[in-house]
Tab-separated table of C-alpha atoms and ligand atoms in Angstrom:
chain	number	residue	atom	x	y	z
A	1	MET	CA	23.458	20.376	71.176
A	2	ASN	CA	20.755	23.878	70.258
A	3	ASP	CA	19.340	26.010	72.562
A	4	LYS	CA	15.613	27.066	72.558
A	5	THR	CA	15.485	30.179	71.629
A	6	LEU	CA	12.015	32.031	71.014
A	7	PRO	CA	11.626	34.376	67.653
A	8	PHE	CA	9.883	36.843	70.662
A	9	ASP	CA	10.408	38.413	73.880
A	10	GLN	CA	8.272	39.026	77.017
A	11	LYS	CA	7.626	42.460	75.966
A	12	THR	CA	6.617	41.549	72.437
A	13	ILE	CA	4.352	38.343	73.399
A	14	ARG	CA	2.272	40.625	76.015
A	15	GLU	CA	1.814	42.661	73.339
A	16	ILE	CA	0.738	40.465	71.113
A	17	ALA	CA	-1.714	38.310	74.121
A	18	ARG	CA	-2.929	41.784	74.378
A	19	LYS	CA	-4.698	41.193	71.246
A	20	PHE	CA	-5.546	37.309	70.876
A	21	PRO	CA	-6.060	36.461	74.314
A	22	THR	CA	-3.827	33.123	75.058
A	23	PRO	CA	-3.616	30.172	74.204
A	24	PHE	CA	-2.949	30.232	70.983
A	25	HIS	CA	-0.840	28.593	68.673
A	26	ILE	CA	2.288	31.607	66.671
A	27	TYR	CA	4.093	29.977	63.521
A	28	ASP	CA	7.662	31.844	62.738
A	29	GLU	CA	7.026	32.680	59.292
A	30	LYS	CA	10.776	34.102	58.413
A	31	ALA	CA	12.241	30.952	60.581
A	32	ILE	CA	9.754	27.962	58.189
A	33	ARG	CA	11.268	30.277	55.116
A	34	LYS	CA	14.923	30.277	56.230
A	35	ALA	CA	14.031	25.626	56.675
A	36	ALA	CA	12.601	25.497	54.143
A	37	ARG	CA	15.471	27.463	51.698
A	38	SER	CA	18.377	25.128	53.120
A	39	PHE	CA	16.084	21.795	53.340
A	40	ALA	CA	15.891	22.451	49.255
A	41	ALA	CA	20.004	23.360	49.264
A	42	ALA	CA	21.000	20.709	50.168
A	43	PHE	CA	19.678	18.855	47.505
A	44	ASP	CA	19.978	21.138	44.097
A	45	TRP	CA	22.552	17.983	43.288
A	46	ALA	CA	19.493	15.993	42.041
A	47	PRO	CA	20.048	16.232	38.609
A	48	THR	CA	16.661	16.161	37.703
A	49	GLY	CA	15.094	17.854	40.465
A	50	PHE	CA	13.956	17.988	43.804
A	51	ARG	CA	11.427	18.039	45.232
A	52	ASN	CA	9.648	18.396	49.370
A	53	HIS	CA	5.665	17.410	49.720
A	54	TYR	CA	4.961	19.318	52.898
A	55	ALA	CA	2.754	16.921	54.446
A	56	VAL	CA	-0.511	18.806	55.276
A	57	LYS	CA	-1.643	16.888	58.405
A	58	ALA	CA	1.247	18.557	60.050
A	59	CYS	CA	0.545	21.391	60.185
A	60	PRO	CA	-3.343	21.827	58.181
A	61	ASN	CA	-3.200	25.240	57.467
A	62	PRO	CA	-3.871	27.614	54.528
A	63	TYR	CA	-1.641	29.821	55.388
A	64	ILE	CA	1.177	27.569	56.158
A	65	ILE	CA	1.105	26.273	52.601
A	66	LYS	CA	0.588	29.149	50.510
A	67	ILE	CA	4.439	29.977	52.238
A	68	LEU	CA	5.964	26.541	51.677
A	69	ALA	CA	4.550	27.368	48.075
A	70	GLU	CA	6.468	30.112	47.783
A	71	GLU	CA	9.085	28.378	48.363
A	72	GLY	CA	8.698	25.094	45.880
A	73	MET	CA	7.344	23.154	47.896
A	74	GLY	CA	4.071	20.874	47.443
A	75	THR	CA	1.856	19.500	50.022
A	76	ASP	CA	1.818	15.021	50.531
A	77	CYS	CA	-2.726	15.065	51.761
A	78	SER	CA	-4.054	11.400	52.881
A	79	SER	CA	-7.455	12.824	53.304
A	80	MET	CA	-10.318	14.493	51.076
A	81	ALA	CA	-9.831	17.792	54.012
A	82	GLU	CA	-5.935	17.758	52.946
A	83	LEU	CA	-6.568	17.586	48.905
A	84	ILE	CA	-9.212	20.930	49.129
A	85	LEU	CA	-6.990	22.373	51.358
A	86	SER	CA	-4.288	21.501	49.021
A	87	GLU	CA	-6.473	22.701	45.977
A	88	ALA	CA	-7.089	26.177	47.817
A	89	VAL	CA	-3.804	27.224	47.678
A	90	GLY	CA	-3.671	25.518	43.792
A	91	ILE	CA	-1.203	23.176	43.536
A	92	LYS	CA	-1.768	20.422	42.077
A	93	GLY	CA	-0.206	18.092	39.416
A	94	ASP	CA	2.770	16.766	39.983
A	95	GLN	CA	3.275	18.699	43.331
A	96	LEU	CA	0.267	16.785	44.290
A	97	PHE	CA	0.891	13.875	46.419
A	98	PHE	CA	-1.604	11.381	47.638
A	99	SER	CA	-0.071	9.383	49.760
A	100	SER	CA	-2.614	8.221	51.470
A	101	ASN	CA	-3.740	4.363	53.173
A	102	ASN	CA	-6.897	2.418	53.390
A	103	THR	CA	-8.049	5.568	50.688
A	104	PRO	CA	-11.903	5.413	50.065
A	105	LEU	CA	-12.518	5.727	46.440
A	106	GLU	CA	-14.418	10.170	46.723
A	107	GLU	CA	-10.717	10.768	47.784
A	108	TYR	CA	-8.559	8.534	44.430
A	109	LEU	CA	-11.184	10.208	42.722
A	110	LYS	CA	-10.736	13.870	43.956
A	111	ALA	CA	-7.055	13.527	43.667
A	112	THR	CA	-7.667	12.659	40.326
A	113	GLU	CA	-9.274	14.951	39.299
A	114	LEU	CA	-6.357	17.636	40.467
A	115	GLY	CA	-4.032	15.119	38.861
A	116	ALA	CA	-1.941	13.646	42.281
A	117	VAL	CA	0.638	11.959	42.436
A	118	ILE	CA	-0.973	8.337	43.771
A	119	ASN	CA	0.948	6.984	45.579
A	120	LEU	CA	-0.537	3.113	46.390
A	121	ASP	CA	-0.050	1.969	49.511
A	122	ASP	CA	-1.372	-1.953	48.575
A	123	ILE	CA	-1.697	-3.753	45.218
A	124	THR	CA	-5.164	-4.497	45.560
A	125	HIS	CA	-5.332	-0.653	45.397
A	126	LEU	CA	-4.197	-1.417	41.259
A	127	LYS	CA	-7.602	-3.213	40.828
A	128	TYR	CA	-9.987	-0.999	43.156
A	129	LEU	CA	-8.381	2.304	41.286
A	130	GLU	CA	-9.466	1.264	38.259
A	131	GLN	CA	-13.071	1.428	38.673
A	132	ILE	CA	-11.995	5.341	38.289
A	133	GLY	CA	-9.428	4.731	35.843
A	134	LEU	CA	-6.370	4.159	36.253
A	135	PRO	CA	-3.347	7.922	36.482
A	136	GLU	CA	-1.664	7.945	33.417
A	137	THR	CA	1.765	8.199	36.721
A	138	LEU	CA	1.846	5.890	39.719
A	139	SER	CA	3.703	5.485	42.839
A	140	PHE	CA	4.021	2.859	45.073
A	141	ARG	CA	5.550	2.523	48.411
A	142	PHE	CA	7.095	0.027	49.345
A	143	ASN	CA	6.942	-2.036	52.810
A	144	PRO	CA	11.224	-2.834	53.667
A	145	GLY	CA	9.487	-5.629	55.877
A	146	PRO	CA	12.331	-7.511	58.128
A	147	MET	CA	14.901	-5.652	56.412
A	148	LYS	CA	14.746	-2.675	57.577
A	149	LYS	CA	14.376	-1.577	61.364
A	150	GLY	CA	11.962	0.619	62.822
A	151	ASN	CA	11.807	3.762	65.373
A	152	ASP	CA	9.705	4.086	68.532
A	153	ILE	CA	6.670	6.086	66.445
A	154	ILE	CA	6.398	4.291	62.984
A	155	GLY	CA	7.404	0.457	64.392
A	156	LYS	CA	9.050	-2.171	62.936
A	157	PRO	CA	8.128	-2.467	59.284
A	158	GLU	CA	6.754	-5.739	59.579
A	159	GLU	CA	4.491	-4.598	61.985
A	160	ALA	CA	3.238	-1.950	60.388
A	161	LYS	CA	0.316	-1.656	57.685
A	162	TYR	CA	1.743	0.445	54.786
A	163	GLY	CA	3.133	-0.349	52.106
A	164	LEU	CA	3.156	-4.015	49.618
A	165	THR	CA	6.371	-6.554	50.245
A	166	ARG	CA	9.016	-6.314	47.491
A	167	LYS	CA	6.942	-9.211	45.664
A	168	GLN	CA	4.229	-7.500	45.142
A	169	MET	CA	6.240	-3.950	44.434
A	170	ILE	CA	7.162	-6.258	41.642
A	171	GLU	CA	4.117	-7.180	40.023
A	172	ALA	CA	2.436	-4.403	41.009
A	173	TYR	CA	4.136	-2.610	38.479
A	174	GLU	CA	4.190	-4.703	35.794
A	175	ARG	CA	0.050	-5.261	35.872
A	176	ALA	CA	-0.229	-0.618	36.218
A	177	LYS	CA	2.493	-0.919	33.223
A	178	GLU	CA	-0.196	-3.784	30.871
A	179	LYS	CA	-3.191	-1.216	32.454
A	180	GLY	CA	-1.288	1.752	30.558
A	181	VAL	CA	0.418	3.553	33.123
A	182	LYS	CA	3.015	6.159	31.461
A	183	ARG	CA	5.511	7.533	34.534
A	184	PHE	CA	6.315	5.219	37.766
A	185	GLY	CA	7.424	6.544	41.023
A	186	ILE	CA	8.513	4.025	44.231
A	187	HIS	CA	8.764	5.800	47.819
A	188	THR	CA	8.367	4.114	51.415
A	189	MET	CA	8.552	5.891	54.956
A	190	VAL	CA	9.597	3.433	57.700
A	191	ALA	CA	11.030	6.606	60.415
A	192	SER	CA	8.693	8.931	61.980
A	193	ASN	CA	11.329	12.164	64.127
A	194	GLU	CA	14.246	9.715	63.972
A	195	LEU	CA	16.849	12.060	64.749
A	196	ASN	CA	19.549	9.680	63.345
A	197	VAL	CA	21.451	9.896	59.196
A	198	ALA	CA	22.659	6.819	58.883
A	199	TYR	CA	18.954	5.760	59.107
A	200	PHE	CA	18.048	8.243	56.184
A	201	VAL	CA	20.764	7.167	54.210
A	202	GLU	CA	20.554	3.232	54.758
A	203	THR	CA	16.761	2.842	54.162
A	204	ALA	CA	17.423	5.939	50.821
A	205	ASP	CA	19.709	2.417	50.227
A	206	ILE	CA	17.626	-0.388	50.520
A	207	LEU	CA	14.859	2.038	47.722
A	208	LEU	CA	17.496	3.057	45.485
A	209	GLN	CA	18.710	-0.847	44.821
A	210	LEU	CA	15.377	-1.667	45.022
A	211	LEU	CA	14.143	0.975	42.378
A	212	ALA	CA	17.568	-0.855	40.246
A	213	ASP	CA	16.239	-3.844	40.308
A	214	ILE	CA	12.546	-3.187	39.466
A	215	THR	CA	14.115	-1.933	36.170
A	216	GLU	CA	15.755	-4.482	35.469
A	217	GLU	CA	13.100	-7.684	36.271
A	218	THR	CA	10.479	-5.088	33.814
A	219	GLY	CA	11.708	-3.569	32.435
A	220	ILE	CA	9.818	0.044	33.251
A	221	THR	CA	11.470	3.388	33.951
A	222	ILE	CA	11.008	5.088	37.507
A	223	ASP	CA	10.731	8.685	36.943
A	224	PHE	CA	11.344	10.172	40.784
A	225	ILE	CA	12.291	8.536	44.161
A	226	ASN	CA	10.155	9.392	47.065
A	227	PHE	CA	11.735	8.652	51.008
A	228	GLY	CA	8.675	10.073	52.938
A	229	GLY	CA	8.911	12.256	55.948
A	230	GLY	CA	10.051	11.836	59.146
A	231	ILE	CA	12.780	13.506	59.503
A	232	GLY	CA	12.853	14.954	63.127
A	233	ILE	CA	13.708	17.604	65.450
A	234	PRO	CA	15.023	18.468	68.173
A	235	TYR	CA	12.318	18.538	70.891
A	236	ARG	CA	15.281	18.649	73.685
A	237	PRO	CA	17.551	20.992	74.483
A	238	GLU	CA	20.756	18.340	74.130
A	239	ASP	CA	19.754	17.051	70.480
A	240	ASN	CA	20.833	18.010	67.843
A	241	PRO	CA	18.796	18.646	64.609
A	242	VAL	CA	19.610	16.702	61.632
A	243	ASP	CA	22.379	17.808	59.510
A	244	LEU	CA	20.901	18.246	56.400
A	245	GLN	CA	24.214	18.055	53.987
A	246	ALA	CA	25.530	14.550	55.841
A	247	VAL	CA	21.909	13.194	54.536
A	248	SER	CA	22.389	14.440	51.517
A	249	LYS	CA	25.611	13.559	51.055
A	250	GLY	CA	24.614	10.380	52.163
A	251	ILE	CA	22.018	9.343	49.563
A	252	LYS	CA	24.094	11.344	46.688
A	253	LYS	CA	26.859	8.601	46.791
A	254	ARG	CA	24.525	5.387	47.174
A	255	TYR	CA	21.985	8.175	43.325
A	256	THR	CA	26.044	7.873	42.100
A	257	GLU	CA	25.860	4.281	42.073
A	258	TYR	CA	22.929	3.171	41.889
A	259	VAL	CA	21.312	5.347	39.258
A	260	VAL	CA	24.283	7.676	37.496
A	261	ALA	CA	27.230	4.534	37.347
A	262	ALA	CA	23.672	2.003	35.866
A	263	ALA	CA	23.171	4.394	33.490
A	264	LEU	CA	19.770	4.182	34.517
A	265	LYS	CA	17.490	7.667	34.000
A	266	PRO	CA	18.225	9.572	36.772
A	267	PRO	CA	14.429	10.021	38.753
A	268	ALA	CA	13.741	13.136	40.446
A	269	ILE	CA	13.715	13.592	44.582
A	270	TYR	CA	11.003	13.843	46.728
A	271	PHE	CA	10.489	14.272	50.174
A	272	GLU	CA	7.086	14.594	52.556
A	273	CYS	CA	8.694	16.360	55.473
A	274	GLY	CA	6.241	18.332	57.724
A	275	ARG	CA	7.623	17.929	61.557
A	276	VAL	CA	11.391	19.158	60.173
A	277	VAL	CA	9.637	21.822	58.444
A	278	THR	CA	7.245	23.273	61.149
A	279	GLY	CA	8.159	21.922	64.214
A	280	PRO	CA	10.137	23.960	66.035
A	281	TYR	CA	8.700	26.717	64.216
A	282	GLY	CA	5.910	26.632	66.199
A	283	TYR	CA	4.834	28.107	69.882
A	284	LEU	CA	1.382	27.095	72.154
A	285	VAL	CA	1.427	30.269	74.555
A	286	THR	CA	-0.722	29.486	77.454
A	287	GLU	CA	-0.927	31.357	79.891
A	288	ALA	CA	-0.011	30.632	84.582
A	289	ILE	CA	-4.028	30.422	85.837
A	290	HIS	CA	-3.329	28.064	88.866
A	291	GLU	CA	-0.107	26.546	91.603
A	292	LYS	CA	-1.230	23.492	93.439
A	293	HIS	CA	0.544	21.926	95.536
A	294	ILE	CA	-0.247	18.134	97.058
A	295	TYR	CA	1.761	15.882	96.990
A	296	LYS	CA	3.349	17.375	93.915
A	297	GLU	CA	4.126	21.075	92.078
A	298	TYR	CA	1.107	21.401	89.700
A	299	ILE	CA	1.105	24.299	87.791
A	300	GLY	CA	-1.965	24.910	85.782
A	301	VAL	CA	-1.933	26.454	82.316
A	302	ASN	CA	-5.068	27.804	80.659
A	303	ALA	CA	-4.072	24.946	77.665
A	304	SER	CA	-4.450	21.428	76.867
A	305	MET	CA	-3.720	18.207	75.933
A	306	ALA	CA	-6.372	19.491	73.124
A	307	ASP	CA	-4.091	21.798	71.681
A	308	LEU	CA	-1.224	19.806	72.027
A	309	MET	CA	-1.640	16.167	72.934
A	310	ARG	CA	1.880	14.935	71.925
A	311	PRO	CA	3.008	14.908	75.578
A	312	GLY	CA	-0.310	12.788	76.773
A	313	LEU	CA	-0.279	10.360	73.275
A	314	TYR	CA	3.724	8.856	73.530
A	315	GLY	CA	5.283	11.270	76.149
A	316	ALA	CA	7.381	13.087	74.129
A	317	TYR	CA	8.649	16.339	75.205
A	318	HIS	CA	8.147	18.930	75.056
A	319	HIS	CA	10.071	21.995	75.851
A	320	ILE	CA	8.818	25.113	78.272
A	321	THR	CA	9.875	29.151	78.703
A	322	VAL	CA	8.740	30.903	81.675
A	323	MET	CA	8.295	34.330	79.802
A	324	GLY	CA	10.517	37.205	81.696
A	325	LYS	CA	12.837	33.939	83.710
A	326	GLU	CA	14.698	33.296	80.637
A	327	ASN	CA	17.556	33.002	82.640
A	328	ASP	CA	16.263	32.553	86.290
A	329	PRO	CA	17.397	29.616	88.324
A	330	ALA	CA	14.878	26.748	87.564
A	331	THR	CA	14.727	25.732	91.326
A	332	GLU	CA	11.525	24.227	91.241
A	333	THR	CA	9.672	20.949	90.148
A	334	TYR	CA	6.385	21.269	88.396
A	335	ASP	CA	3.160	18.558	86.678
A	336	VAL	CA	2.485	21.754	84.004
A	337	VAL	CA	-0.822	20.624	83.970
A	338	GLY	CA	-3.953	21.310	81.656
A	339	SER	CA	-8.361	21.386	82.658
A	340	LEU	CA	-9.056	18.005	81.405
A	341	CYS	CA	-10.516	15.632	82.948
A	342	GLU	CA	-8.347	13.431	82.460
A	343	ASN	CA	-4.391	12.728	84.849
A	344	ASN	CA	-2.473	12.205	81.212
A	345	ASP	CA	-3.545	15.963	80.304
A	346	LYS	CA	0.678	17.039	81.341
A	347	PHE	CA	2.183	19.263	79.058
A	348	ALA	CA	5.676	17.948	81.483
A	349	ILE	CA	5.730	16.328	83.868
A	350	ASN	CA	8.669	17.091	87.353
A	351	ARG	CA	9.878	19.767	85.039
A	352	ARG	CA	12.477	22.081	86.580
A	353	LEU	CA	11.449	25.825	85.657
A	354	PRO	CA	11.921	29.177	87.579
A	355	PRO	CA	9.282	29.412	90.120
A	356	ILE	CA	5.793	30.364	88.133
A	357	GLU	CA	3.678	32.693	89.952
A	358	ARG	CA	-0.432	33.048	88.235
A	359	GLY	CA	-0.013	35.249	85.053
A	360	ASP	CA	2.748	33.879	84.523
A	361	LEU	CA	3.254	33.601	80.119
A	362	VAL	CA	4.089	29.779	79.355
A	363	VAL	CA	5.235	28.848	76.541
A	364	ILE	CA	5.566	25.691	74.932
A	365	HIS	CA	8.490	24.710	72.076
A	366	ASP	CA	8.311	22.156	68.601
A	367	THR	CA	4.358	23.123	68.469
A	368	GLY	CA	4.299	24.438	64.292
A	369	ALA	CA	4.348	20.166	63.520
A	370	HIS	CA	1.350	17.498	64.852
A	371	GLY	CA	0.869	20.769	67.407
A	372	ARG	CA	-3.407	21.977	67.215
A	373	ALA	CA	-3.480	19.471	64.130
A	374	MET	CA	-3.522	16.462	66.656
A	375	GLY	CA	-6.134	18.549	68.702
A	376	PHE	CA	-9.699	17.330	70.066
A	377	ASN	CA	-12.832	18.433	71.545
A	378	TYR	CA	-12.820	16.243	73.880
A	379	ASN	CA	-14.529	17.879	77.204
A	380	GLY	CA	-15.806	20.513	75.542
A	381	LYS	CA	-12.352	21.394	75.508
A	382	LEU	CA	-12.274	24.524	72.167
A	383	ARG	CA	-8.884	24.558	70.115
A	384	THR	CA	-7.299	27.762	69.585
A	385	ALA	CA	-6.802	30.072	67.552
A	386	GLU	CA	-3.308	30.012	64.833
A	387	LEU	CA	-1.687	33.076	64.533
A	388	LEU	CA	1.388	34.430	61.785
A	389	LEU	CA	4.140	36.451	63.227
A	390	LYS	CA	5.640	37.240	59.545
A	391	GLU	CA	8.534	38.401	58.775
A	392	ASP	CA	8.186	41.999	59.479
A	393	GLY	CA	7.470	41.433	62.540
A	394	ALA	CA	3.371	42.057	61.949
A	395	VAL	CA	1.156	39.373	63.424
A	396	GLN	CA	-1.445	37.934	61.315
A	397	GLU	CA	-4.316	35.403	62.818
A	398	ILE	CA	-4.795	32.868	60.183
A	399	ARG	CA	-7.012	30.834	62.731
A	400	ARG	CA	-9.242	32.474	64.912
A	401	ARG	CA	-9.925	30.435	68.165
A	402	GLU	CA	-13.375	27.254	68.140
A	403	ASN	CA	-16.033	29.422	69.916
A	404	LEU	CA	-19.541	27.412	71.641
A	405	ALA	CA	-21.353	27.891	68.105
A	406	ASP	CA	-18.530	26.038	66.266
A	407	TYR	CA	-18.232	23.280	69.242
A	408	PHE	CA	-22.035	22.793	68.904
A	409	ALA	CA	-23.177	23.531	65.142
A	410	THR	CA	-23.372	19.540	64.577
A	411	LEU	CA	-26.209	19.438	67.256
A	412	ASP	CA	-29.752	20.632	66.564
A	413	PHE	CA	-30.524	20.778	69.911
A	414	PRO	CA	-33.177	23.771	71.473
A	415	GLY	CA	-31.667	25.858	74.424
A	416	LEU	CA	-27.651	25.652	72.278
A	417	PRO	CA	-25.697	28.256	70.621
B	501	PLP	C1	3.099	11.394	58.673
B	501	PLP	C2	3.497	11.383	56.814
B	501	PLP	C3	4.092	12.077	56.453
B	501	PLP	C4	5.026	13.573	57.087
B	501	PLP	O1	5.962	12.514	58.017
B	501	PLP	P1	6.261	13.850	59.205
B	501	PLP	O2	6.978	13.157	60.809
B	501	PLP	O3	5.709	15.186	59.483
B	501	PLP	O4	8.127	14.196	57.984
B	501	PLP	C5	4.959	11.472	55.523
B	501	PLP	N1	4.228	10.939	54.937
B	501	PLP	C6	3.355	9.744	55.139
B	501	PLP	C7	1.990	8.649	54.374
B	501	PLP	C8	2.765	10.036	55.970
B	501	PLP	O5	2.479	8.971	57.256
């Protein structure tokens, strides 16, 4: 259970909305910092260091990345734009992980320039990367295939496009060593939005076992182990957050068995989580602009699937609070919809809510990761602003909303702005 609270009341959010018109995403700085600290604290036992590399794709805003960098996080990138965002925030070297796939050469070049840790997704990319020269440090992404059951979002590992097979992993380290690579890491990511502690411990078990095998079979030392992202968040009120202390305890036990007891050099522990770091601490604030009564009851809000795609894309649940009616009985059953000409443009279907009137502020929870970031401009929809609710209660606009000139910027046609 979690109680789906908000960091603002109706009065505060109305004041904010007077200055910054709805719809907007607003992020809670205090809660983001707290989440970052407790993540690091859970792994303070790691003998040679711990770091989460925030997956930039979750919320690619430099103001957010800067806050996380201040809390000791690095970044995890998989595109040119994400590398440039990290660079602008001052993240480089080992703090910057490049976990891409199907990667174009210019992105490898940029990652190399920034001294990023390149995490190769395929054995053939070794040769590809040799065109620009191999870096001193390399990591490889393992796909455990049938060894591991997948989860709904990422699918079964043997059907996932990512990573190297076990046999290729061994070959890749041997080859990289021959070619002069000096430092090595190992990575896997086999889950997305997973809430089950045992899943992460089992993944760690597989990866630590492989680390031990690689050391034995190739004689190389692995300096860091990256357990990827995928830690889920409690989107539904009845979900429980992942107990990071329990994940840490489970991993520590395996780490002790495979590394400490075997007298291997202890690798630093990395994650590259995005969702769990910012997801619960962002809110899409919309206004009810229409009600419609046909075969079902509809509430139309002034945001759309272009601002939050998860419900339309995955049928994902996002909790909804009607401001000022937090404690009113949920007597109505609504579909809460946007204005796209797409019938899956619905934030909620058959949701029990208190009666909503035009002008009510309707807040959609858990939009701090894969929220605005996944947005798009289909149907000529302009994307929302992003606001930061600072620790002292002040509000900063950290990205303005798009305007029509932005939308038409790539067109050179008379009569368009
Ligand atoms: C998406 C992704 C992440 C982050 O996933 P979260 O669910 O946000 O934790 C990390 N690493 C890679 C390679 C990814 O593709």
